Amino acid sequence: METEINEPINLIAQFKNGQTQPLAFRWQNKNYQIDKINLRYQQTQGKSNLIYFSVNTQAGVYILMFDQQGLTWKIHSYLT
Amino acid sequence: MENSQLSHVNHPLIFHMDMDAYFASVEQQANPHLRGKAIGVSGKPDTRTVIVAASKEAKRKGVKTAMTIYEAKKICPQIQLVSGDPIKYQHIAKMLVQICQTYSPKVEVFSIDEMFIDVTHQTEKYPSIQDLALQIKQDVKDQIGHYVTCSIGIAHNKLLAKLASDINKPDGITDLTQPQIIANTLAHTPLTDFCGIGPRMQIRLNNYGIKTVGELKSIPQQTLQELFGKYGLFLFDLARGQGNVEFITNRMQSAEKSLGHSTTLPTNTNDLETLHTTWLALCEKVVSRMQQKQLTGKTVHVWLRFGDFTHSAKQTTTYRPIMLSQDLFNISWPIVSYLQAQKPVRALGVSVSNLTPNIQYPLFLKERKHFKISLALQTVEARFGKRTIVNARTLNQNLGNKVAGFYPKETWTL
């Protein structure tokens, strides 16, 4: 089941082999380390290119969203 | 291995890559909580929907595509339903095509989860054909995820390659290049397992006493042609394991012949207000896609499915091209009003064909005003995304994208 969150986050990422790899993020004063990226996919919305990452953390599985135009990160949803 | 290397020296060598339980395995890749479970990808929640794709685990319990949720839950009570996400599937499909294109410039996209790859000139670099197939499968796992698997059929033509990919599922490789293996396979394959023979054709063939490939092979070419016309030639070749080797690559894919959209209503209804709003939303959706592709059309096709699962359809052709959603609505709504009077409506759809890329600036003032508004809306959508500005009447009618098996050409812009 997917629970929508849609909140901005601060995130540390690395750019490797032409790909963006989120490593850790901070949300609601808590740090989350990303253990694994399960899937990445993207969509265009107007002029924005949104990249989605399904990631595993100790706290659970989240979908993160990167807006390439605005250079902003959000927690899109939580998966159970 | 050596034999399979030698056998294709003078023949084309074609792979058919068929994703295993595609939509479901993409969902399981995205959400580890779903792995190992019987899941069914369906339409939006709280709508009347069917199973669009079943996971490998659900398939083992007997769940099949197009089953109603009720039927699926009856045979597999533990099935977990997941709302389909076309964006995900379209993007992964684009990645799959890119993987195939690293192996051959000749790739034909057959549907969103199936492609043919002509590897005739690619085998020298690999110890065997199977090694090449294994490498493609490994690339899919590495680049997309280990839960997304495919089955590959290997043959000298597309017909047998497609048949082969279905033999060893999931995550299998089947080589149908050896004459003896081809003969054995053909002898044991039901007619409807061949791409191009559907249930209706099976009935026609059965009526002529043809129930197996062997019986089909015994019919002379001339007789088949007399009975089935050009299709008879296809049947004649099929019985001998021969088939098409021509590739329709992305650049060669024919232009769109029609554009349409349909929806199933939450409940069967005769309520004109509900039908009116839904119909307007459908017309907006279709015209938005026409505008995106810079097409206009002249023929409008309307269909309704009623509560008792009967259909009614009608089409009309206009003298001037349809460019605006209001045009499409004005032409098609009288047909809907006429057809719906029969029984409560379950689902409805509209499509426009006779498409041409000629967009003309309207002559009359009122139409010109609507045309300018439409252009302004397109500019807003191009910048901020779809449904940034919507008709107040269709505000709560977000029809969304359909989870369908067709490879969406527009995903090339992703």
Coordinates of C-alpha atoms in Angstrom, one line a residue:
Chain A
M1 CA 0.0 0.0 0.0
E2 CA 1.2 3.5 -0.8
T3 CA 0.6 6.4 1.7
E4 CA 1.2 9.8 0.2
I5 CA 3.5 12.1 2.1
N6 CA 4.6 14.8 -0.4
E7 CA 6.9 16.8 2.0
P8 CA 10.2 18.5 1.2
I9 CA 13.4 16.9 2.5
N10 CA 17.1 17.7 2.7
L11 CA 19.1 15.0 0.9
I12 CA 22.7 13.9 0.2
A13 CA 23.3 12.4 -3.2
Q14 CA 26.2 11.4 -5.4
F15 CA 26.4 11.7 -9.2
K16 CA 27.9 8.5 -10.5
N17 CA 28.2 7.1 -14.0
G18 CA 25.7 9.7 -15.3
Q19 CA 23.1 8.8 -12.6
T20 CA 21.8 10.5 -9.5
Q21 CA 22.2 8.2 -6.4
P22 CA 20.5 9.4 -3.2
L23 CA 22.5 8.3 -0.2
A24 CA 20.8 9.7 2.9
F25 CA 18.0 12.2 3.8
R26 CA 16.7 14.3 6.7
W27 CA 13.0 14.5 7.4
Q28 CA 11.2 15.7 10.5
N29 CA 14.5 16.1 12.3
K30 CA 15.5 12.5 11.7
N31 CA 18.2 11.1 9.5
Y32 CA 17.6 8.2 7.2
Q33 CA 20.4 6.3 5.5
I34 CA 19.5 4.8 2.1
D35 CA 20.5 1.1 2.1
K36 CA 19.3 0.3 -1.4
I37 CA 17.6 1.8 -4.5
N38 CA 14.9 -0.6 -5.6
L39 CA 13.7 1.1 -8.7
R40 CA 14.1 4.4 -10.5
Y41 CA 11.7 5.9 -13.1
Q42 CA 10.8 9.3 -14.3
Q43 CA 8.1 11.5 -15.8
T44 CA 7.8 14.9 -17.3
Q45 CA 5.3 17.3 -15.9
G46 CA 5.2 20.4 -18.0
K47 CA 8.8 21.6 -18.2
S48 CA 9.8 19.6 -15.1
N49 CA 11.5 16.3 -15.2
L50 CA 10.7 14.3 -12.1
I51 CA 12.8 11.4 -11.1
Y52 CA 11.4 8.9 -8.6
F53 CA 13.4 6.5 -6.5
S54 CA 12.0 3.7 -4.5
V55 CA 14.5 3.3 -1.6
N56 CA 15.0 1.0 1.4
T57 CA 15.9 2.5 4.8
Q58 CA 15.9 1.0 8.3
A59 CA 12.6 2.8 8.8
G60 CA 10.9 1.3 5.8
V61 CA 10.5 1.8 2.0
Y62 CA 10.0 5.3 0.7
I63 CA 9.5 6.8 -2.7
L64 CA 11.6 9.9 -3.1
M65 CA 11.1 12.5 -5.9
F66 CA 13.8 14.7 -7.4
D67 CA 12.6 17.7 -9.5
Q68 CA 15.5 18.2 -12.0
Q69 CA 14.4 21.7 -12.9
G70 CA 13.9 23.1 -9.3
L71 CA 16.7 20.9 -7.9
T72 CA 14.4 20.0 -5.0
W73 CA 13.8 16.7 -3.2
K74 CA 10.6 15.4 -1.7
I75 CA 9.3 12.3 0.1
H76 CA 6.6 11.3 -2.3
S77 CA 5.2 8.4 -0.3
Y78 CA 5.7 5.5 2.1
L79 CA 5.2 1.9 1.0
T80 CA 4.0 -0.9 3.1
Chain B
M1 CA 25.7 -25.2 -28.4
E2 CA 27.8 -25.8 -31.5
N3 CA 24.8 -26.9 -33.5
S4 CA 22.8 -23.8 -32.5
Q5 CA 25.8 -21.7 -33.6
L6 CA 26.0 -23.3 -37.0
S7 CA 22.3 -23.5 -37.7
H8 CA 21.8 -19.8 -38.2
V9 CA 24.8 -19.2 -40.5
N10 CA 22.5 -18.6 -43.5
H11 CA 19.4 -17.6 -41.7
P12 CA 18.2 -14.5 -39.8
L13 CA 18.4 -15.0 -36.0
I14 CA 15.6 -13.4 -34.0
F15 CA 15.0 -13.0 -30.3
H16 CA 11.6 -12.3 -28.8
M17 CA 11.9 -10.8 -25.4
D18 CA 8.7 -11.2 -23.3
M19 CA 8.6 -9.6 -19.9
D20 CA 7.3 -12.0 -17.2
A21 CA 4.1 -10.6 -15.4
Y22 CA 5.4 -7.1 -16.4
F23 CA 3.3 -4.6 -14.5
A24 CA 3.2 -6.8 -11.4
S25 CA 7.0 -7.5 -11.4
V26 CA 7.7 -3.8 -11.7
E27 CA 5.5 -3.1 -8.7
Q28 CA 7.2 -5.9 -6.8
Q29 CA 10.6 -4.4 -7.8
A30 CA 9.5 -1.0 -6.5
N31 CA 8.0 -2.3 -3.3
P32 CA 9.9 -5.2 -1.6
H33 CA 6.9 -5.7 0.7
L34 CA 5.0 -7.1 -2.3
R35 CA 7.7 -9.7 -3.3
G36 CA 6.8 -13.3 -3.1
K37 CA 3.1 -12.4 -2.7
A38 CA 0.1 -12.9 -5.0
I39 CA -0.6 -9.4 -6.2
G40 CA -2.9 -8.1 -8.9
V41 CA -2.4 -4.8 -10.7
S42 CA -5.7 -3.2 -11.3
G43 CA -7.3 0.1 -12.1
K44 CA -8.0 3.0 -9.7
P45 CA -9.3 2.0 -6.3
D46 CA -13.0 2.5 -5.7
T47 CA -13.7 1.9 -9.4
R48 CA -15.1 -1.1 -11.2
T49 CA -11.9 -2.6 -12.5
V50 CA -10.3 -5.9 -13.5
I51 CA -7.0 -7.6 -13.0
V52 CA -4.7 -5.9 -15.6
A53 CA -1.7 -8.0 -14.6
A54 CA -1.2 -10.8 -12.1
S55 CA 2.2 -11.5 -10.3
K56 CA 3.9 -14.9 -11.0
E57 CA 2.7 -16.0 -7.5
A58 CA -1.0 -15.0 -8.3
K59 CA -0.7 -16.7 -11.7
R60 CA 0.3 -19.9 -9.9
K61 CA -3.0 -19.7 -8.0
G62 CA -4.9 -19.4 -11.2
V63 CA -5.4 -15.6 -11.4
K64 CA -5.5 -14.4 -15.0
T65 CA -5.5 -11.1 -16.8
A66 CA -8.9 -9.5 -17.3
M67 CA -10.5 -11.4 -14.4
T68 CA -12.9 -9.3 -12.3
I69 CA -11.7 -8.5 -8.8
Y70 CA -14.5 -10.7 -7.5
E71 CA -13.3 -13.7 -9.5
A72 CA -9.7 -13.2 -8.5
K73 CA -10.5 -12.9 -4.8
K74 CA -12.7 -16.0 -5.1
I75 CA -9.8 -18.2 -6.3
C76 CA -7.1 -16.4 -4.4
P77 CA -8.5 -14.7 -1.3
Q78 CA -5.0 -13.5 -0.2
I79 CA -4.5 -11.5 -3.4
Q80 CA -3.2 -8.0 -2.7
L81 CA -4.4 -5.4 -5.2
V82 CA -2.1 -2.6 -6.4
S83 CA -3.3 0.3 -8.3
G84 CA -1.5 0.5 -11.7
D85 CA 1.0 3.2 -12.4
P86 CA 1.3 3.8 -16.2
I87 CA 4.2 6.3 -15.7
K88 CA 6.3 3.6 -14.1
Y89 CA 5.6 1.0 -16.8
Q90 CA 6.2 3.4 -19.6
H91 CA 9.5 4.6 -18.3
I92 CA 10.8 1.0 -17.6
A93 CA 9.6 0.0 -21.1
K94 CA 11.7 2.8 -22.6
M95 CA 14.7 1.5 -20.6
L96 CA 14.0 -2.1 -21.9
V97 CA 14.1 -0.8 -25.5
Q98 CA 17.3 1.0 -24.9
I99 CA 18.9 -2.2 -23.5
C100 CA 17.8 -4.1 -26.6
Q101 CA 19.2 -1.4 -28.8
T102 CA 22.6 -1.9 -27.3
Y103 CA 22.6 -5.3 -28.9
S104 CA 21.1 -4.6 -32.3
P105 CA 19.9 -1.6 -34.3
K106 CA 17.0 -3.7 -35.4
V107 CA 14.5 -3.7 -32.5
E108 CA 10.8 -3.9 -33.0
V109 CA 8.5 -2.9 -30.1
F110 CA 5.6 -5.3 -30.3
S111 CA 3.8 -4.1 -27.2
I112 CA 4.7 -2.4 -23.9
D113 CA 6.4 -5.6 -22.6
E114 CA 7.4 -7.5 -25.8
M115 CA 10.1 -6.8 -28.3
F116 CA 11.8 -8.5 -31.2
I117 CA 15.6 -8.1 -31.6
D118 CA 17.4 -9.1 -34.8
V119 CA 20.7 -10.5 -33.6
T120 CA 21.7 -12.1 -36.9
H121 CA 25.0 -10.2 -37.0
Q122 CA 25.7 -10.0 -33.2
T123 CA 26.4 -13.6 -32.4
E124 CA 30.1 -13.7 -33.3
K125 CA 31.0 -11.8 -30.1
Y126 CA 29.4 -14.6 -27.9
P127 CA 30.3 -18.2 -27.3
S128 CA 26.7 -19.3 -28.1
I129 CA 23.3 -17.8 -28.9
Q130 CA 22.2 -18.7 -25.4
D131 CA 25.1 -16.7 -23.9
L132 CA 23.9 -13.7 -25.8
A133 CA 20.3 -14.2 -24.5
L134 CA 21.7 -14.6 -21.0
Q135 CA 23.6 -11.4 -21.3
I136 CA 20.5 -9.5 -22.3
K137 CA 18.6 -11.0 -19.4
Q138 CA 21.4 -10.0 -17.0
D139 CA 21.4 -6.4 -18.3
V140 CA 17.6 -6.2 -17.6
K141 CA 18.3 -7.4 -14.0
D142 CA 21.3 -5.1 -13.5
Q143 CA 19.7 -1.9 -15.0
I144 CA 16.1 -2.3 -13.8
G145 CA 16.1 -4.8 -10.9
H146 CA 16.5 -8.5 -10.2
Y147 CA 12.7 -9.0 -9.7
V148 CA 12.0 -7.8 -13.3
T149 CA 12.6 -10.8 -15.4
C150 CA 12.0 -11.8 -19.0
S151 CA 11.8 -14.9 -21.2
I152 CA 13.5 -15.0 -24.5
G153 CA 12.6 -17.1 -27.5
I154 CA 15.2 -17.7 -30.2
A155 CA 14.2 -18.6 -33.8
H156 CA 14.8 -17.9 -37.4
N157 CA 11.5 -15.9 -37.7
K158 CA 9.3 -13.7 -35.6
L159 CA 6.4 -16.2 -35.4
L160 CA 8.5 -19.0 -33.9
A161 CA 10.5 -16.6 -31.7
K162 CA 7.3 -15.4 -30.1
L163 CA 6.0 -18.9 -29.7
A164 CA 9.3 -19.9 -28.1
S165 CA 9.4 -17.2 -25.5
D166 CA 6.1 -18.5 -24.1
I167 CA 7.4 -22.1 -23.7
N168 CA 9.8 -21.7 -20.8
K169 CA 8.3 -19.0 -18.5
P170 CA 9.2 -17.3 -16.3
D171 CA 12.8 -16.3 -16.7
G172 CA 13.5 -18.8 -19.4
I173 CA 15.3 -19.2 -22.7
T174 CA 13.9 -21.4 -25.5
D175 CA 15.8 -22.1 -28.7
L176 CA 13.7 -23.0 -31.7
T177 CA 16.3 -23.1 -34.4
Q178 CA 16.8 -26.8 -34.8
P179 CA 14.5 -28.4 -37.5
Q180 CA 13.7 -31.5 -35.3
I181 CA 12.8 -29.4 -32.3
I182 CA 10.7 -27.1 -34.5
A183 CA 8.8 -30.1 -35.9
N184 CA 8.2 -31.6 -32.4
T185 CA 7.0 -28.2 -31.0
L186 CA 4.7 -27.5 -33.9
A187 CA 3.1 -31.0 -33.6
H188 CA 2.2 -30.3 -29.9
T189 CA 1.2 -26.7 -30.0
P190 CA -2.5 -25.7 -29.9
L191 CA -3.4 -23.5 -32.9
T192 CA -4.4 -20.6 -30.6
D193 CA -0.9 -20.5 -29.1
F194 CA 0.3 -19.0 -32.4
C195 CA 0.3 -15.2 -32.7
G196 CA -2.3 -14.5 -35.4
I197 CA -4.7 -17.3 -34.6
G198 CA -7.4 -16.1 -32.2
P199 CA -10.5 -18.0 -30.8
R200 CA -12.7 -16.9 -33.7
M201 CA -10.2 -18.2 -36.3
Q202 CA -9.8 -21.4 -34.4
I203 CA -13.6 -22.0 -34.7
R204 CA -13.4 -21.3 -38.5
L205 CA -10.5 -23.7 -38.8
N206 CA -12.2 -26.3 -36.7
N207 CA -15.3 -26.0 -38.9
Y208 CA -13.1 -27.0 -41.8
G209 CA -11.8 -30.0 -39.8
I210 CA -8.5 -28.4 -38.9
K211 CA -7.6 -28.9 -35.3
T212 CA -3.9 -29.3 -35.2
V213 CA -0.8 -27.9 -37.0
G214 CA -0.4 -31.3 -38.7
E215 CA -3.9 -31.1 -40.2
L216 CA -3.2 -27.5 -41.3
K217 CA 0.0 -28.7 -43.0
S218 CA -2.0 -31.3 -45.0
I219 CA -4.1 -28.6 -46.7
P220 CA -2.7 -27.4 -50.1
Q221 CA -1.7 -23.7 -50.4
Q222 CA -4.3 -23.1 -53.1
T223 CA -7.1 -24.4 -50.9
L224 CA -6.0 -22.3 -47.9
Q225 CA -5.9 -19.2 -50.2
E226 CA -9.3 -19.9 -51.6
L227 CA -10.7 -20.3 -48.0
F228 CA -8.9 -17.5 -46.3
G229 CA -7.5 -15.2 -49.0
K230 CA -4.1 -13.6 -48.2
Y231 CA -4.4 -15.0 -44.6
G232 CA -4.3 -18.5 -46.1
L233 CA -0.6 -17.9 -47.1
F234 CA 0.2 -17.0 -43.5
L235 CA -1.5 -20.2 -42.4
F236 CA 0.4 -22.2 -45.0
D237 CA 3.8 -20.8 -43.8
L238 CA 2.8 -21.2 -40.1
A239 CA 2.2 -25.0 -40.5
R240 CA 5.8 -25.2 -41.8
G241 CA 7.3 -23.1 -39.1
Q242 CA 7.9 -20.3 -41.5
G243 CA 7.1 -16.7 -40.7
N244 CA 7.9 -13.0 -41.2
V245 CA 11.4 -11.7 -40.6
E246 CA 10.8 -8.1 -41.5
F247 CA 11.2 -5.6 -38.7
I248 CA 9.1 -2.5 -38.1
T249 CA 11.5 -0.3 -36.1
N250 CA 10.4 2.7 -34.2
R251 CA 11.2 5.1 -37.0
M252 CA 9.2 3.0 -39.4
Q253 CA 6.1 2.6 -37.2
S254 CA 3.1 3.8 -39.1
A255 CA 1.4 7.0 -38.0
E256 CA -1.4 6.8 -35.6
K257 CA -4.7 5.8 -37.3
S258 CA -7.0 6.9 -34.5
L259 CA -6.9 8.4 -31.0
G260 CA -9.5 7.5 -28.4
H261 CA -10.3 7.1 -24.7
S262 CA -12.9 5.2 -22.7
T263 CA -13.9 4.8 -19.1
T264 CA -16.1 2.6 -16.9
L265 CA -18.6 4.4 -14.7
P266 CA -18.6 3.8 -11.0
T267 CA -22.2 2.5 -11.3
N268 CA -24.5 1.8 -14.3
T269 CA -26.5 4.9 -15.0
N270 CA -28.9 6.7 -17.3
D271 CA -28.4 10.0 -15.5
L272 CA -27.8 12.5 -18.3
E273 CA -25.8 14.9 -16.0
T274 CA -23.3 12.2 -15.1
L275 CA -23.0 11.0 -18.7
H276 CA -22.7 14.6 -20.0
T277 CA -19.8 15.4 -17.6
T278 CA -18.0 12.2 -18.3
W279 CA -18.4 12.6 -22.0
L280 CA -17.0 16.1 -21.9
A281 CA -13.9 14.8 -20.0
L282 CA -13.4 12.1 -22.5
C283 CA -13.6 14.6 -25.4
E284 CA -11.1 16.9 -23.7
K285 CA -8.8 13.9 -23.2
V286 CA -8.9 12.8 -26.8
V287 CA -8.5 16.3 -28.2
S288 CA -5.7 17.1 -25.8
R289 CA -3.8 14.1 -27.3
M290 CA -4.7 15.2 -30.8
Q291 CA -3.3 18.7 -30.1
Q292 CA -0.2 17.2 -28.6
K293 CA 0.5 15.3 -31.8
Q294 CA -0.7 18.2 -33.9
L295 CA -3.4 16.2 -35.6
T296 CA -7.0 16.9 -36.6
G297 CA -9.6 14.3 -37.5
K298 CA -12.9 14.0 -39.3
T299 CA -14.4 10.7 -38.2
V300 CA -15.9 10.2 -34.8
H301 CA -16.6 6.8 -33.3
V302 CA -18.9 6.5 -30.2
W303 CA -19.5 3.3 -28.3
L304 CA -21.4 2.5 -25.2
R305 CA -21.4 -0.7 -23.1
F306 CA -24.6 -1.3 -21.1
G307 CA -25.1 -2.9 -17.7
D308 CA -26.1 -6.2 -19.4
F309 CA -22.7 -6.2 -21.3
T310 CA -24.3 -5.5 -24.7
H311 CA -22.8 -2.8 -26.9
S312 CA -24.0 0.0 -29.1
A313 CA -21.8 2.0 -31.4
K314 CA -22.1 4.6 -34.1
Q315 CA -19.8 6.7 -36.1
T316 CA -20.1 9.9 -38.1
T317 CA -17.8 11.9 -40.4
T318 CA -17.8 15.7 -40.4
Y319 CA -17.0 17.9 -43.4
R320 CA -14.4 20.0 -41.5
P321 CA -11.6 18.8 -39.2
I322 CA -12.1 18.5 -35.4
M323 CA -9.6 20.7 -33.6
L324 CA -11.3 21.6 -30.3
S325 CA -12.8 19.5 -27.5
Q326 CA -16.0 21.5 -27.9
D327 CA -16.2 20.5 -31.6
L328 CA -15.8 16.8 -30.7
F329 CA -18.4 17.1 -27.9
N330 CA -20.9 18.9 -30.1
I331 CA -20.6 16.2 -32.8
S332 CA -20.6 13.2 -30.5
W333 CA -22.9 14.1 -27.7
P334 CA -26.2 13.8 -29.7
I335 CA -25.1 10.3 -30.6
V336 CA -24.5 9.4 -27.0
S337 CA -27.8 10.9 -26.0
Y338 CA -29.5 8.8 -28.7
L339 CA -27.7 5.5 -27.8
Q340 CA -28.0 5.9 -24.0
A341 CA -31.7 6.0 -24.1
Q342 CA -31.7 2.2 -24.5
K343 CA -30.4 0.9 -21.1
P344 CA -28.2 2.0 -18.1
V345 CA -24.7 2.6 -19.3
R346 CA -21.7 0.8 -17.8
A347 CA -18.8 2.1 -19.9
L348 CA -18.4 4.6 -22.7
G349 CA -15.7 5.6 -25.2
V350 CA -14.9 8.0 -28.0
S351 CA -12.3 7.9 -30.7
V352 CA -11.4 10.1 -33.7
S353 CA -9.9 8.7 -36.9
N354 CA -9.3 10.0 -40.4
L355 CA -6.4 11.9 -38.9
T356 CA -4.3 14.5 -40.7
P357 CA -1.6 16.8 -39.6
N358 CA -3.4 19.9 -41.0
I359 CA -4.2 22.4 -38.4
Q360 CA -6.0 25.4 -39.9
Y361 CA -6.7 28.7 -38.2
P362 CA -10.5 28.9 -37.9
L363 CA -12.3 31.3 -40.1
F364 CA -15.2 32.3 -37.8
L365 CA -14.8 34.7 -34.9
K366 CA -16.3 32.5 -32.2
E367 CA -14.3 29.4 -33.2
R368 CA -11.2 31.6 -33.5
K369 CA -11.7 32.7 -29.8
H370 CA -12.0 29.0 -28.7
F371 CA -8.9 28.1 -30.8
K372 CA -6.9 30.9 -29.1
I373 CA -8.0 29.7 -25.6
S374 CA -7.0 26.2 -26.6
L375 CA -3.5 27.3 -27.7
A376 CA -3.1 29.3 -24.5
L377 CA -4.1 26.2 -22.4
Q378 CA -1.6 24.1 -24.4
T379 CA 1.2 26.6 -23.5
V380 CA 0.3 26.4 -19.8
E381 CA 0.2 22.6 -19.9
A382 CA 3.6 22.5 -21.7
R383 CA 5.1 24.5 -18.9
F384 CA 3.3 23.3 -15.7
G385 CA 2.0 19.9 -16.7
K386 CA -1.4 18.4 -17.5
R387 CA -4.6 19.5 -15.8
T388 CA -3.1 22.7 -14.5
I389 CA -6.2 24.5 -15.9
V390 CA -9.3 22.4 -16.4
N391 CA -12.9 23.0 -17.4
A392 CA -14.9 23.6 -14.1
R393 CA -17.4 21.0 -15.2
T394 CA -14.7 18.3 -15.5
L395 CA -12.8 19.3 -12.3
N396 CA -13.6 16.0 -10.6
Q397 CA -13.4 13.9 -13.7
N398 CA -9.7 13.0 -13.8
L399 CA -9.7 10.1 -16.2
G400 CA -5.9 9.6 -16.0
N401 CA -3.8 7.4 -18.1
K402 CA -4.9 3.8 -18.8
V403 CA -2.8 0.9 -17.8
A404 CA -2.6 -0.7 -21.2
G405 CA -0.4 -3.2 -23.0
F406 CA 0.3 -0.9 -26.0
Y407 CA 3.7 0.7 -26.2
P408 CA 3.0 4.4 -25.9
K409 CA 4.9 6.3 -28.6
E410 CA 4.8 9.5 -26.6
T411 CA 7.1 8.0 -23.9
W412 CA 9.9 8.8 -26.3
T413 CA 9.6 12.3 -24.9
L414 CA 10.1 11.2 -21.3

